[in-house]
Coordinates of C-alpha atoms in Angstrom, one line a residue:
X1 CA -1.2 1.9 38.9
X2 CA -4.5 2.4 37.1
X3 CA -3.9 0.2 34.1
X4 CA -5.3 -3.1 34.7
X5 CA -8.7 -1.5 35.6
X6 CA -8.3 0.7 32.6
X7 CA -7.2 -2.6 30.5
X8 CA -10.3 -3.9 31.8
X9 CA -12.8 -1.5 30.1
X10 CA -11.1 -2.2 26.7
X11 CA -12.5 -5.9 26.0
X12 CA -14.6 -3.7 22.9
X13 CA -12.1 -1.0 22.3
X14 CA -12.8 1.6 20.2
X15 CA -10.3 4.7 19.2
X16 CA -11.7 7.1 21.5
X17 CA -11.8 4.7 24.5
X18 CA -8.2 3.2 23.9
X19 CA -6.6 6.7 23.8
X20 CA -8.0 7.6 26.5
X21 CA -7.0 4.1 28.3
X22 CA -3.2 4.0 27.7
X23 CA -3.1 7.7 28.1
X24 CA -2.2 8.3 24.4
X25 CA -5.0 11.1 24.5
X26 CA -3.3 14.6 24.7
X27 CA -3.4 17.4 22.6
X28 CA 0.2 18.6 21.0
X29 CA 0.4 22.0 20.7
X30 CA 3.7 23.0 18.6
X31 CA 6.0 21.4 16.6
X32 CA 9.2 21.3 15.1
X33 CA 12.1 18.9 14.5
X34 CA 11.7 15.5 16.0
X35 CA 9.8 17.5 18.7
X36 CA 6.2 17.7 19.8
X37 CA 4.9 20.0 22.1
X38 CA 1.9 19.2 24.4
X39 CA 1.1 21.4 27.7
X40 CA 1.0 19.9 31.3
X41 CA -1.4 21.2 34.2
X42 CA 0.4 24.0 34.5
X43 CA 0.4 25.1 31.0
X44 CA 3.6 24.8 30.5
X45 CA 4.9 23.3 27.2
X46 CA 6.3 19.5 27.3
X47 CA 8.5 18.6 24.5
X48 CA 7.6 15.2 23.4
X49 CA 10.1 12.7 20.8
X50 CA 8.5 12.0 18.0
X51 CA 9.1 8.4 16.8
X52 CA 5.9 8.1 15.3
X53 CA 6.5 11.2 12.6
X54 CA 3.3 11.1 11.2
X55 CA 3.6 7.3 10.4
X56 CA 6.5 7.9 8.4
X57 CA 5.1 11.2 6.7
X58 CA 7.7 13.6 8.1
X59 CA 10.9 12.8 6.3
X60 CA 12.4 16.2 7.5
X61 CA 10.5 16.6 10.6
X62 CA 8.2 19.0 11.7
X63 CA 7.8 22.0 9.6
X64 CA 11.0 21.9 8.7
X65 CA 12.1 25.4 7.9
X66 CA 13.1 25.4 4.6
X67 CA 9.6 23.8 3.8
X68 CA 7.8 26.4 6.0
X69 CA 10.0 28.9 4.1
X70 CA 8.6 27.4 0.4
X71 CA 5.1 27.3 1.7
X72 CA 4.9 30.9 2.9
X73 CA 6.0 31.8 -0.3
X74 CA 3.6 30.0 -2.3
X75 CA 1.2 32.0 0.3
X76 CA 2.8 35.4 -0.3
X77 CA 2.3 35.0 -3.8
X78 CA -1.4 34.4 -3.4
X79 CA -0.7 31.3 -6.2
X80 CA -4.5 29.9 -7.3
X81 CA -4.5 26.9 -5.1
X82 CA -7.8 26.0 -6.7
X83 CA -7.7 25.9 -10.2
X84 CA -9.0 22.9 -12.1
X85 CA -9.5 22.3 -16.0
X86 CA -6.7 24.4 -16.8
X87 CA -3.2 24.1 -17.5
X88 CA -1.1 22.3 -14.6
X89 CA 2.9 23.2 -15.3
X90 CA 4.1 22.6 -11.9
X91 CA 2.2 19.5 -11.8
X92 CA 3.9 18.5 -15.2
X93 CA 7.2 19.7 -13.5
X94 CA 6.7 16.9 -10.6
X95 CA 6.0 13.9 -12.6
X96 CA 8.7 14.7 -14.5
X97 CA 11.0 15.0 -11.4
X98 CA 9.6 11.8 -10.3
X99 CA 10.2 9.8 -13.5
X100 CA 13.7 11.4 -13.4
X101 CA 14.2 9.9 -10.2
X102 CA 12.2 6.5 -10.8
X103 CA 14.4 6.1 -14.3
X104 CA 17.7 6.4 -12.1
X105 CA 17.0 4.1 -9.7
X106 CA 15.2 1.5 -11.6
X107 CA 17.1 1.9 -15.0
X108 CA 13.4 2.2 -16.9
X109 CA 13.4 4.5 -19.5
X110 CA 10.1 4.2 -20.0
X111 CA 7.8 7.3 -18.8
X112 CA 5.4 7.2 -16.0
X113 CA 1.8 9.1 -16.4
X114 CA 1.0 10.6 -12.5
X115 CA -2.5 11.1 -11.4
X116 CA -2.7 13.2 -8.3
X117 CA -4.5 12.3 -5.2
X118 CA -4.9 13.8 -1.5
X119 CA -4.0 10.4 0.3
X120 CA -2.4 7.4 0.0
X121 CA -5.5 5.2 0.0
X122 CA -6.8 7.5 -2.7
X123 CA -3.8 7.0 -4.5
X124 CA -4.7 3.0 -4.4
X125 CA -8.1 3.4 -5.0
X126 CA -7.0 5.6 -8.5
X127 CA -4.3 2.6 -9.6
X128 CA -7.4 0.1 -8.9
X129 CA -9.9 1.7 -10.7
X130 CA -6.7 2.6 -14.0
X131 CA -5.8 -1.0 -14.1
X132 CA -9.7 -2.2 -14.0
X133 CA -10.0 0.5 -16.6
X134 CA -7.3 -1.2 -18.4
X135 CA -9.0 -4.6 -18.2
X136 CA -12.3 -4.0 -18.9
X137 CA -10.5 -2.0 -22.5
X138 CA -8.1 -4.8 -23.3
X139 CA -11.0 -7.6 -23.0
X140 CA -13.9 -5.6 -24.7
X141 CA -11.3 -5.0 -27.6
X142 CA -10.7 -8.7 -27.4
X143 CA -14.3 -9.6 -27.6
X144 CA -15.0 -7.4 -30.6
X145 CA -12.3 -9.1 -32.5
X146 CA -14.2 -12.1 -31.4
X147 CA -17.3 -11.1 -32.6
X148 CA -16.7 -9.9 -36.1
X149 CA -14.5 -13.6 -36.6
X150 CA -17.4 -15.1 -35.7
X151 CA -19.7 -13.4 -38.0
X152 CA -17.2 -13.7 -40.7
X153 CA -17.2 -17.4 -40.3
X154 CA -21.0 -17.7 -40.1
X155 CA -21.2 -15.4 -43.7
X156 CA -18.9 -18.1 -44.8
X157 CA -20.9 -21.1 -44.0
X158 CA -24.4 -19.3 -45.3
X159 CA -22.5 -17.7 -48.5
X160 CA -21.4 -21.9 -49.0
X161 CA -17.9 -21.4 -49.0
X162 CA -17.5 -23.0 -45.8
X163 CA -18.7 -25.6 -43.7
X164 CA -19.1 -26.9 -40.2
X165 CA -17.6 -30.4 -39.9
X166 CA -18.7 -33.2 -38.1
X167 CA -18.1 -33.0 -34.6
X168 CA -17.3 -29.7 -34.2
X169 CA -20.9 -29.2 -32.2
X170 CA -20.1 -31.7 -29.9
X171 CA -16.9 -30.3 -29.3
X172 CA -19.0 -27.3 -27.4
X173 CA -21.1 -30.4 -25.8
X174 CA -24.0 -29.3 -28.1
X175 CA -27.0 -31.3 -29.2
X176 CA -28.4 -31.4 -32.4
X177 CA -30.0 -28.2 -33.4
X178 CA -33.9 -28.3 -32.4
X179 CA -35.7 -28.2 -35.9
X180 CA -35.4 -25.4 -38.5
X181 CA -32.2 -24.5 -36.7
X182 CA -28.8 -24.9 -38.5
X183 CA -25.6 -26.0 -37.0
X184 CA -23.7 -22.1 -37.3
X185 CA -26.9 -20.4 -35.4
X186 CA -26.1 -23.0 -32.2
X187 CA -22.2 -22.9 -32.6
X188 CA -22.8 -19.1 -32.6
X189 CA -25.1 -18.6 -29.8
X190 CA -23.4 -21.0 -27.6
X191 CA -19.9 -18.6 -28.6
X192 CA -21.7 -15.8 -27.8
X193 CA -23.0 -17.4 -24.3
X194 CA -19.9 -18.5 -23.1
X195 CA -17.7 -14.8 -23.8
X196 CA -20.9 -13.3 -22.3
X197 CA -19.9 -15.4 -19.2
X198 CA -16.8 -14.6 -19.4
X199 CA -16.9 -10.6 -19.6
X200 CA -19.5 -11.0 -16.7
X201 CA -17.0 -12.6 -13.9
X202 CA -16.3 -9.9 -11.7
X203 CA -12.2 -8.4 -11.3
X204 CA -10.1 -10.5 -8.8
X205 CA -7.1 -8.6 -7.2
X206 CA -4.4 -10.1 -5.6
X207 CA -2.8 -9.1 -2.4
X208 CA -0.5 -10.0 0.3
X209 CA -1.3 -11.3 3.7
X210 CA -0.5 -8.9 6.5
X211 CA -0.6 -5.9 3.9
X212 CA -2.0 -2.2 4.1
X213 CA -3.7 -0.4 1.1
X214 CA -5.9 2.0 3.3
X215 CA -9.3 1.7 4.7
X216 CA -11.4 3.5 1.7
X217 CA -14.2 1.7 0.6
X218 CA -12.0 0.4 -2.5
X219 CA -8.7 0.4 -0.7
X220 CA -10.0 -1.1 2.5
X221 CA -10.7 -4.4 0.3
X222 CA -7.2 -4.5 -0.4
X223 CA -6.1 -4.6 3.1
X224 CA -5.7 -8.3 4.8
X225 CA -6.6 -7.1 8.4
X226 CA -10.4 -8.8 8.6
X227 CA -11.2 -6.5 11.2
X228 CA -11.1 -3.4 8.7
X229 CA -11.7 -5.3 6.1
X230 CA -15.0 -7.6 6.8
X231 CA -17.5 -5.7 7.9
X232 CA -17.4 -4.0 4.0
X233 CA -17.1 -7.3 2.0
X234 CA -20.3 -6.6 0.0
X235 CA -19.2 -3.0 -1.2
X236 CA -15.9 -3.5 -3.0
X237 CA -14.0 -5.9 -5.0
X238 CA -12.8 -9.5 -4.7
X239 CA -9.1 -9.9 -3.5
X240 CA -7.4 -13.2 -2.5
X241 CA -4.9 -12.7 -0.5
X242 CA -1.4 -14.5 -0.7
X243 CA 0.9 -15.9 2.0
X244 CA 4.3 -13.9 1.8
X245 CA 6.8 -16.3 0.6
X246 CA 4.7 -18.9 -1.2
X247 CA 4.7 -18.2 -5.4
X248 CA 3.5 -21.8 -5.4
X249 CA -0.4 -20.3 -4.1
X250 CA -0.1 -17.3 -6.4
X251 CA 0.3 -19.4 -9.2
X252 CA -2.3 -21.6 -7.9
X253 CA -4.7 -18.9 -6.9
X254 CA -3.9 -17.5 -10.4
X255 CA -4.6 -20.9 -12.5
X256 CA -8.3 -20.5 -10.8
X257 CA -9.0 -17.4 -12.5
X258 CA -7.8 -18.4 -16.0
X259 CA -10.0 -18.8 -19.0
X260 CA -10.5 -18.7 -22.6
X261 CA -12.5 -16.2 -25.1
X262 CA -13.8 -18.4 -28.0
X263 CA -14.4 -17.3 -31.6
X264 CA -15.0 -18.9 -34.8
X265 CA -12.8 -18.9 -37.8
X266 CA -12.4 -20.3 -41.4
X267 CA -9.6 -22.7 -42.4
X268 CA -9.4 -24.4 -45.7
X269 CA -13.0 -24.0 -45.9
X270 CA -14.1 -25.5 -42.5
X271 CA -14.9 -23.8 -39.3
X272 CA -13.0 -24.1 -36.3
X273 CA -13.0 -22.9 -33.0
X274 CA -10.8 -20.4 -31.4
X275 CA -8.9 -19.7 -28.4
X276 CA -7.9 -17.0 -26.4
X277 CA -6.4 -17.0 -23.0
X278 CA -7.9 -14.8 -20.8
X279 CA -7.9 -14.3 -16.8
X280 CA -10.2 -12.4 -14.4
X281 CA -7.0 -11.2 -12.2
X282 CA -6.6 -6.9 -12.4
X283 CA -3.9 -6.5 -11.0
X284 CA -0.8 -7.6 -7.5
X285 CA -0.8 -4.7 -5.0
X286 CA 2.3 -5.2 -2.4
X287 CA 4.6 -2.8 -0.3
X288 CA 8.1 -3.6 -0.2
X289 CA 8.0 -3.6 3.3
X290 CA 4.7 -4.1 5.3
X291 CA 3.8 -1.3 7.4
X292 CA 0.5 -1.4 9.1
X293 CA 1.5 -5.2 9.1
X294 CA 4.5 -5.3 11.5
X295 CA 7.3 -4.0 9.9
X296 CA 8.1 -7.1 7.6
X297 CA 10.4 -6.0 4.7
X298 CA 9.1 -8.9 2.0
X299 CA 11.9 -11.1 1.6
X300 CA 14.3 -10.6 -1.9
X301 CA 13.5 -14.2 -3.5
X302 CA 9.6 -13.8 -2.8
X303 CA 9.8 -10.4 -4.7
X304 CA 11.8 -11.4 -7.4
X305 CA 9.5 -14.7 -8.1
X306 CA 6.7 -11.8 -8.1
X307 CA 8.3 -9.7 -11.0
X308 CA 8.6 -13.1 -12.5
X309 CA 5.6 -13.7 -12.4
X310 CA 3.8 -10.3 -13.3
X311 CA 5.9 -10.6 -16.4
X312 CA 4.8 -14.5 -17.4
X313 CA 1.3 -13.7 -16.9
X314 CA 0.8 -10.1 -17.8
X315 CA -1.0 -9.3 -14.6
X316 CA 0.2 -5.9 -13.7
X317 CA 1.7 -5.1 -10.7
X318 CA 0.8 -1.9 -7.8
X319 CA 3.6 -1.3 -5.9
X320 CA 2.7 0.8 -2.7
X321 CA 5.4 3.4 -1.6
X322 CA 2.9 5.2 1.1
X323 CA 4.9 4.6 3.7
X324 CA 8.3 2.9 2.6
X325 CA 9.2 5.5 -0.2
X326 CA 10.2 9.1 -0.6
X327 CA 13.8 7.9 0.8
X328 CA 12.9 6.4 3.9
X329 CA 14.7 3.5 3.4
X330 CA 18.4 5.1 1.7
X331 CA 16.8 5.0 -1.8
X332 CA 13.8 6.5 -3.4
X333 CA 12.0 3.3 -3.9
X334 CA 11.9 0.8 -1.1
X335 CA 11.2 -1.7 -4.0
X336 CA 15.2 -0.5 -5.6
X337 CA 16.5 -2.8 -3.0
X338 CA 14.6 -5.9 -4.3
X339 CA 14.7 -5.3 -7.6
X340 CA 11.1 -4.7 -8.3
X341 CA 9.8 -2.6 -11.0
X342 CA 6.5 -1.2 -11.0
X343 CA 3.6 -0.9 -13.3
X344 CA 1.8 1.6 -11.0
X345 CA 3.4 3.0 -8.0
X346 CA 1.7 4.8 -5.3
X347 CA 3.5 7.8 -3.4
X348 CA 1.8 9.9 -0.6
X349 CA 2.7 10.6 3.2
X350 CA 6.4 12.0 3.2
X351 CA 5.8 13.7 -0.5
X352 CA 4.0 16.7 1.1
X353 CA 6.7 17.4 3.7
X354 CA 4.1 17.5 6.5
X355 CA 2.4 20.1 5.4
X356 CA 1.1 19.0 2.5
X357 CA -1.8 17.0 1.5
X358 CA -0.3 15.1 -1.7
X359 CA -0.4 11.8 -3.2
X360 CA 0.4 10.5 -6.7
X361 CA -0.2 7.7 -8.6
X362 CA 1.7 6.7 -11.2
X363 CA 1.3 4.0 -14.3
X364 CA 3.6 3.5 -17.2
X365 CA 3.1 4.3 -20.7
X366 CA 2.4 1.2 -22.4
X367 CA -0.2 0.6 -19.4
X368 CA -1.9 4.0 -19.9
X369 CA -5.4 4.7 -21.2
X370 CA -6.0 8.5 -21.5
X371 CA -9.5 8.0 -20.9
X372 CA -8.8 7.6 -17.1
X373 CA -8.0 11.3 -17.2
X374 CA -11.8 11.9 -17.8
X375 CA -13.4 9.1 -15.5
X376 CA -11.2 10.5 -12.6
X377 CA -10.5 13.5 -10.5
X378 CA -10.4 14.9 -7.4
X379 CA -11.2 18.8 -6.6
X380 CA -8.3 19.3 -4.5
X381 CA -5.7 16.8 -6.4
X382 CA -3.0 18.4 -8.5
X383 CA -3.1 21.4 -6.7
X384 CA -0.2 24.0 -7.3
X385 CA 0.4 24.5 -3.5
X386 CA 1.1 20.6 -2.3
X387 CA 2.7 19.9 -6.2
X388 CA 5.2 23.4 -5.3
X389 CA 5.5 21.7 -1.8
X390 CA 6.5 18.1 -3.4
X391 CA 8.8 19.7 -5.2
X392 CA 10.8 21.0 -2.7
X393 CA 11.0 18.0 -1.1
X394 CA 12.5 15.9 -4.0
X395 CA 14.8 18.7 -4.0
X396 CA 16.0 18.4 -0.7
X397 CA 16.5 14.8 -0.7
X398 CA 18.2 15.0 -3.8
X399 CA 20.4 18.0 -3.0
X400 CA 24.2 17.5 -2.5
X401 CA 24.1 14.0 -4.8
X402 CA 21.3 12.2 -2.4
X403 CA 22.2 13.8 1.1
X404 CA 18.9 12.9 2.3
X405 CA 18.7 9.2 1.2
X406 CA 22.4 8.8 2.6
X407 CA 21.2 10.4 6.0
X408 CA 18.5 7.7 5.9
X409 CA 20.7 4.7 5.5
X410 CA 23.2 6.2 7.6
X411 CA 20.6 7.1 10.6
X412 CA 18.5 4.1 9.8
X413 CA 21.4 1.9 10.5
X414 CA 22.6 3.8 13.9
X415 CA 18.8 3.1 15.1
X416 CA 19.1 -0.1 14.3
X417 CA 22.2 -0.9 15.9
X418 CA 20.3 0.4 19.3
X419 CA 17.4 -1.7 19.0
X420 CA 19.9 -4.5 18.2
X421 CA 21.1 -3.8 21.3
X422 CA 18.9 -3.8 23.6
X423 CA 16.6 -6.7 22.4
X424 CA 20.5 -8.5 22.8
X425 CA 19.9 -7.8 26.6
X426 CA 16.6 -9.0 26.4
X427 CA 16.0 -12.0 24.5
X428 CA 13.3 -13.3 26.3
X429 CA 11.5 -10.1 26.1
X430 CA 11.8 -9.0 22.4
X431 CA 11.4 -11.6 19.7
X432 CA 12.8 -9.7 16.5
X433 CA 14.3 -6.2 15.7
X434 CA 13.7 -5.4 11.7
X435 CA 12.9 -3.0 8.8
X436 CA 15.5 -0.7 6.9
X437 CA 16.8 2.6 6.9
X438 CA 14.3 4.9 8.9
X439 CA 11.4 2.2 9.1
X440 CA 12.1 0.0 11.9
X441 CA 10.3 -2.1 13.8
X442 CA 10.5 -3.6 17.7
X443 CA 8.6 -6.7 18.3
X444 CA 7.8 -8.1 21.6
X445 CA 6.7 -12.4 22.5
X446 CA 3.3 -12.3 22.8
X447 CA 2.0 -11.7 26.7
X448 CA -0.9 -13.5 26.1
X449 CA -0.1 -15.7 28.9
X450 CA 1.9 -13.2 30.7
X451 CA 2.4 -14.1 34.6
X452 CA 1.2 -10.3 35.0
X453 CA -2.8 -10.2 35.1
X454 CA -2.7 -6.7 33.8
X455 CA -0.1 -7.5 31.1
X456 CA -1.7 -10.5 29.8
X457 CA -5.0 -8.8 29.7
X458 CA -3.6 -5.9 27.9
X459 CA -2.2 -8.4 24.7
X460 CA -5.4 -10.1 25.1
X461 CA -7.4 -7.4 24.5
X462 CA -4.8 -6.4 21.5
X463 CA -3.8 -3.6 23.7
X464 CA -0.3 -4.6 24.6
X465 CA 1.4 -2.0 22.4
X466 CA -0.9 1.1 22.9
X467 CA -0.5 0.5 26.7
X468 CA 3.4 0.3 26.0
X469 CA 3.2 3.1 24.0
X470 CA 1.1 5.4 27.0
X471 CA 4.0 4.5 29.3
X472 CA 6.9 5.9 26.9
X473 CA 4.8 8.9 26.7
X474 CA 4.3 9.5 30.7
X475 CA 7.7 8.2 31.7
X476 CA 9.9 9.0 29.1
X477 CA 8.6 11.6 26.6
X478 CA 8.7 9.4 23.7
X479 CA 6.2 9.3 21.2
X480 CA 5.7 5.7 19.4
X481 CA 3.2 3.4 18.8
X482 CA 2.3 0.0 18.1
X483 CA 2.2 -1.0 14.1
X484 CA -2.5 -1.4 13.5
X485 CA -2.3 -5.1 12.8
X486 CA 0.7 -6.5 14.9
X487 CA 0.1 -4.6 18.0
X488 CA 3.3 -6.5 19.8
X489 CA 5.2 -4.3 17.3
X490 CA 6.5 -0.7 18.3
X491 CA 6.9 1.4 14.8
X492 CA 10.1 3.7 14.8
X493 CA 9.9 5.6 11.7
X494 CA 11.7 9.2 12.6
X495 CA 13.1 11.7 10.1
X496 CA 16.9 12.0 9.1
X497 CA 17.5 15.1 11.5
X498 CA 17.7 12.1 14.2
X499 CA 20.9 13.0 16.4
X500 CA 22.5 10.8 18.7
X501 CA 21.3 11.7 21.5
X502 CA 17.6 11.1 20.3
X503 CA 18.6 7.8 19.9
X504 CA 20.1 7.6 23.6
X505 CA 16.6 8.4 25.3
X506 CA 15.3 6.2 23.5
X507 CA 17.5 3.1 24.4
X508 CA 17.1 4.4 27.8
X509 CA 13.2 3.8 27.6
X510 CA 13.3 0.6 25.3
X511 CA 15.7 -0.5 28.9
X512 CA 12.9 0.7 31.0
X513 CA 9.8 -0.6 29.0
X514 CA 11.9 -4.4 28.7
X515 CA 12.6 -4.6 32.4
X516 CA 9.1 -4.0 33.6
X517 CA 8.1 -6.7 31.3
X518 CA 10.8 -9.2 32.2
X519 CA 10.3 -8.1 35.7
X520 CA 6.4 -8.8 34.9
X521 CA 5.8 -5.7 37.2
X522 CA 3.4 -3.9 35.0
X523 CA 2.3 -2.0 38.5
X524 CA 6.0 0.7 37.1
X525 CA 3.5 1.5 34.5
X526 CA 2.7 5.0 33.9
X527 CA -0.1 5.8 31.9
X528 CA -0.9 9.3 32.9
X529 CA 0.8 12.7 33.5

């Protein structure tokens, strides 16, 4: 076997290199189903299971033929794919589907506004910059209000109908005016000062540890995972990031960003100073379950002492469906099962159908500022071909009552019940099976200090997974691979046209990949055709 010299190389991996390495670097050449096709030496076409589907994206598989059959339509009919600052209908037509659906499942009445995007991490990036916008509105309206009490009150005290009582300078910590300068002009300035301050402190988001947003220069800011995240620090926002589970440091981390907006006002003839409460947090991004992260479906308690929370404090919350809605998990809304109710959601991935570029973004009414419509766009957003496309999709899931989110649970559950399985047979081999519906993930102990030199130094070298992953390609056909920031985690996210005997090759490879590693015999490898 060639994989401990390969492992070797990979002390520096980079993407190019670590395809190459655990011989996850071959060209597919046809698709369809839970099938992808890649040719061997001969030229012959391979059929390869697709576990992976597009990191959740194909819902229905590979150009699924009713899809095909919609797109080649849209096609035929030579519909203007490109036709921006006009009217939009069939965009109009999918948020409306959406909220539909959205109003159903959360039992919200009120509307969502969409904004279209191409990807999910431009979907982000739009519901960071909207609630931003949102912030920067709400306090500058505050501020105002502040401003023209304050001249008020100082009109007052030089018109003589008011007065500044003793002590209220020193209440600010002020000394005495220098000479010539009257009490109002210092209480004023130093109001003034302070607000200035205030509307000066940069936006702080809040975020969970272990989560995904994308890897945009907004979004990647947003994502825990130092590695994509660090070397970018100094071009994007501030975002502390939260344990899962622990409301006590979100309420902590929360109290440090709180402040007041002063003014001054007249009562009974005397001047007094005013508060306002006011906070530097923009806004809570979370997905219901972690992808990119390992899997980890955030537990019910943690998400309901979240929506608590969002509601006590105002701070509006981003829920990110990328890769846990669209009915991957039985519902719409991964959040549905936990009770969480969005001020923004973000859809993308599965919403195209797989052939589609299309992501939405989605903020309620009493959130939305119209304004946004002209500070953002995208050329190729809100296009009629992906929003046609969308459309289709939402139809299928929702055809026959919800057949598609019922073949999600229903499928979801008969994968599970494998991986259940076979991690029972080896419980020194796999630490945890989880997820829901069709988003599962298989976690391995750590081989860092694997007997096996070539194992150990593969999950040293954060390879672990990718090299597992080469081998179920080579030996078995199967397509998977490790989740970006838990790389002891295989993802299995396929469609709902997963049969039973899909499920059976894979058991039969999970067997194979768990006895080499309880065998510690990573020489039964195979990591090339």
């Amino acid at each position: 076997m060639e994989s401990e010299s390969a492992v070797s190389e990979l002390a520096e991996p980079n993407l190019r290199r670590l395809l190459s390495t655990a011989g996850l670097d071959v060209e597919y050449v046809r698709a369809v189903g839970n099938t992808l096709f890649r040719k061997d030496a001969n030229g012959r076409e391979v059929p390869v299971l697709d576990y992976a589907a597009g990191y959740g994206a194909l819902i229905f598989g590979h150009n699924h033929p009713e899809i095909v059959a919609r797109a080649r339509e849209l096609l035929d009919e030579q519909i203007p794919v490109l036709a921006q600052f006009s009217s939009h209908p069939y965009a109009n037509r999918l948020a409306d589907e959406l909220n539909r659906i959205i109003h159903r499942e959360t039992g919200t009445t009120e509307p969502y506004y969409a904004t279209f995007a191409n990807s999910g991490a431009e979907g982000v990036e739009a519901a960071v910059k909207h609630a931003e916008l949102d912030r920067v509105l709400s306090l500058s309206a505050h501020l105002d209000e502040a401003e023209e009490s304050t001249r008020a009150a100082r009109a007052a005290v030089e018109a003589g109908t008011a007065t500044v009582p003793e002590g209220l300078r020193d209440s600010l910590g002020l000394g005495r005016p220098a000479d010539g300068e009257q009490d109002i002009e210092r209480l004023c300035g130093e109001i003034g000062r302070r607000n200035d301050e205030r509307r000066n402190r940069p936006p702080v988001f809040l975020a969970l540890e272990s989560g995904f947003h994308g890897k945009l220069m907004g979004s990647v800011q947003l994502t825990h995972n130092p590695g994509y995240r660090e070397p970018f620090t100094a071009l994007g926002a501030t975002t502390r990031f939260v344990p899962v589970g622990r409301p006590d440091v979100l309420k902590e981390v929360f109290e440090q960003e709180r402040g007041v907006l002063l003014r001054l006002t007249v009562e009974r003839g005397e001047v007094r100073v005013g508060e306002r409460e006011h906070h530097t947090v923009c806004a809570f991004l979370l997905e219901p379950i972690q992808g990119e992260g390992g899997i980890h479906p955030l537990p019910r308690k943690f998400a309901e002492e979240i929506q608590a929370f969002s509601e006590e404090t105002g701070c509006p919350l981003v829920i990110d469906e990328i890769q846990s809605g669209m009915g991957r998990t039985g519902t719409f809304l991964a959040g549905t099962h936990l009770g969480l109710r969005g001020d923004y959601y973000v859809l993308a991935k599965a919403l195209g159908g797989g052939i589609a570029k299309a992501a939405v973004m989605l903020v309620r009414e009493t959130r939305y500022r119209p304004e946004f419509e002209l500070l953002h766009s995208s050329t190729f957003a809100k296009d009629s071909f992906s929003c046609y496309v969308a459309l289709k999709v939402l139809d299928m899931l929702e055809a026959g009552g919800g057949e598609g989110y019922r073949l999600a649970e229903e499928r979801g559950a008969a994968l599970a019940a494998m991986l259940e399985r076979v991690a029972a047979g080896f419980p020194d081999v796999v630490k945890e099976v989880r997820g829901r519906g069709l988003m599962l993930g298989f976690e391995f102990h750590d081989q860092c200090d694997a007997k096996d030199d070539a194992l150990r130094e593969a999950a040293r070298s954060s390879l672990f997974g990718y090299v597992i992953a080469g081998h179920l390609l080579h030996r078995h056909a199967i397509r998977s691979f490790p989740t970006a920031s838990a790389v002891h985690t295989l993802r299995f996210e396929p469609s709902v046209l997963l049969t039973d005997a899909e499920i059976d090759r894979l058991e039969e490879a999970l067997t194979d990949v768990c006895g080499i590693v309880r065998d510690q015999s990573s020489q039964r490898l195979v990591l090339t055709s």
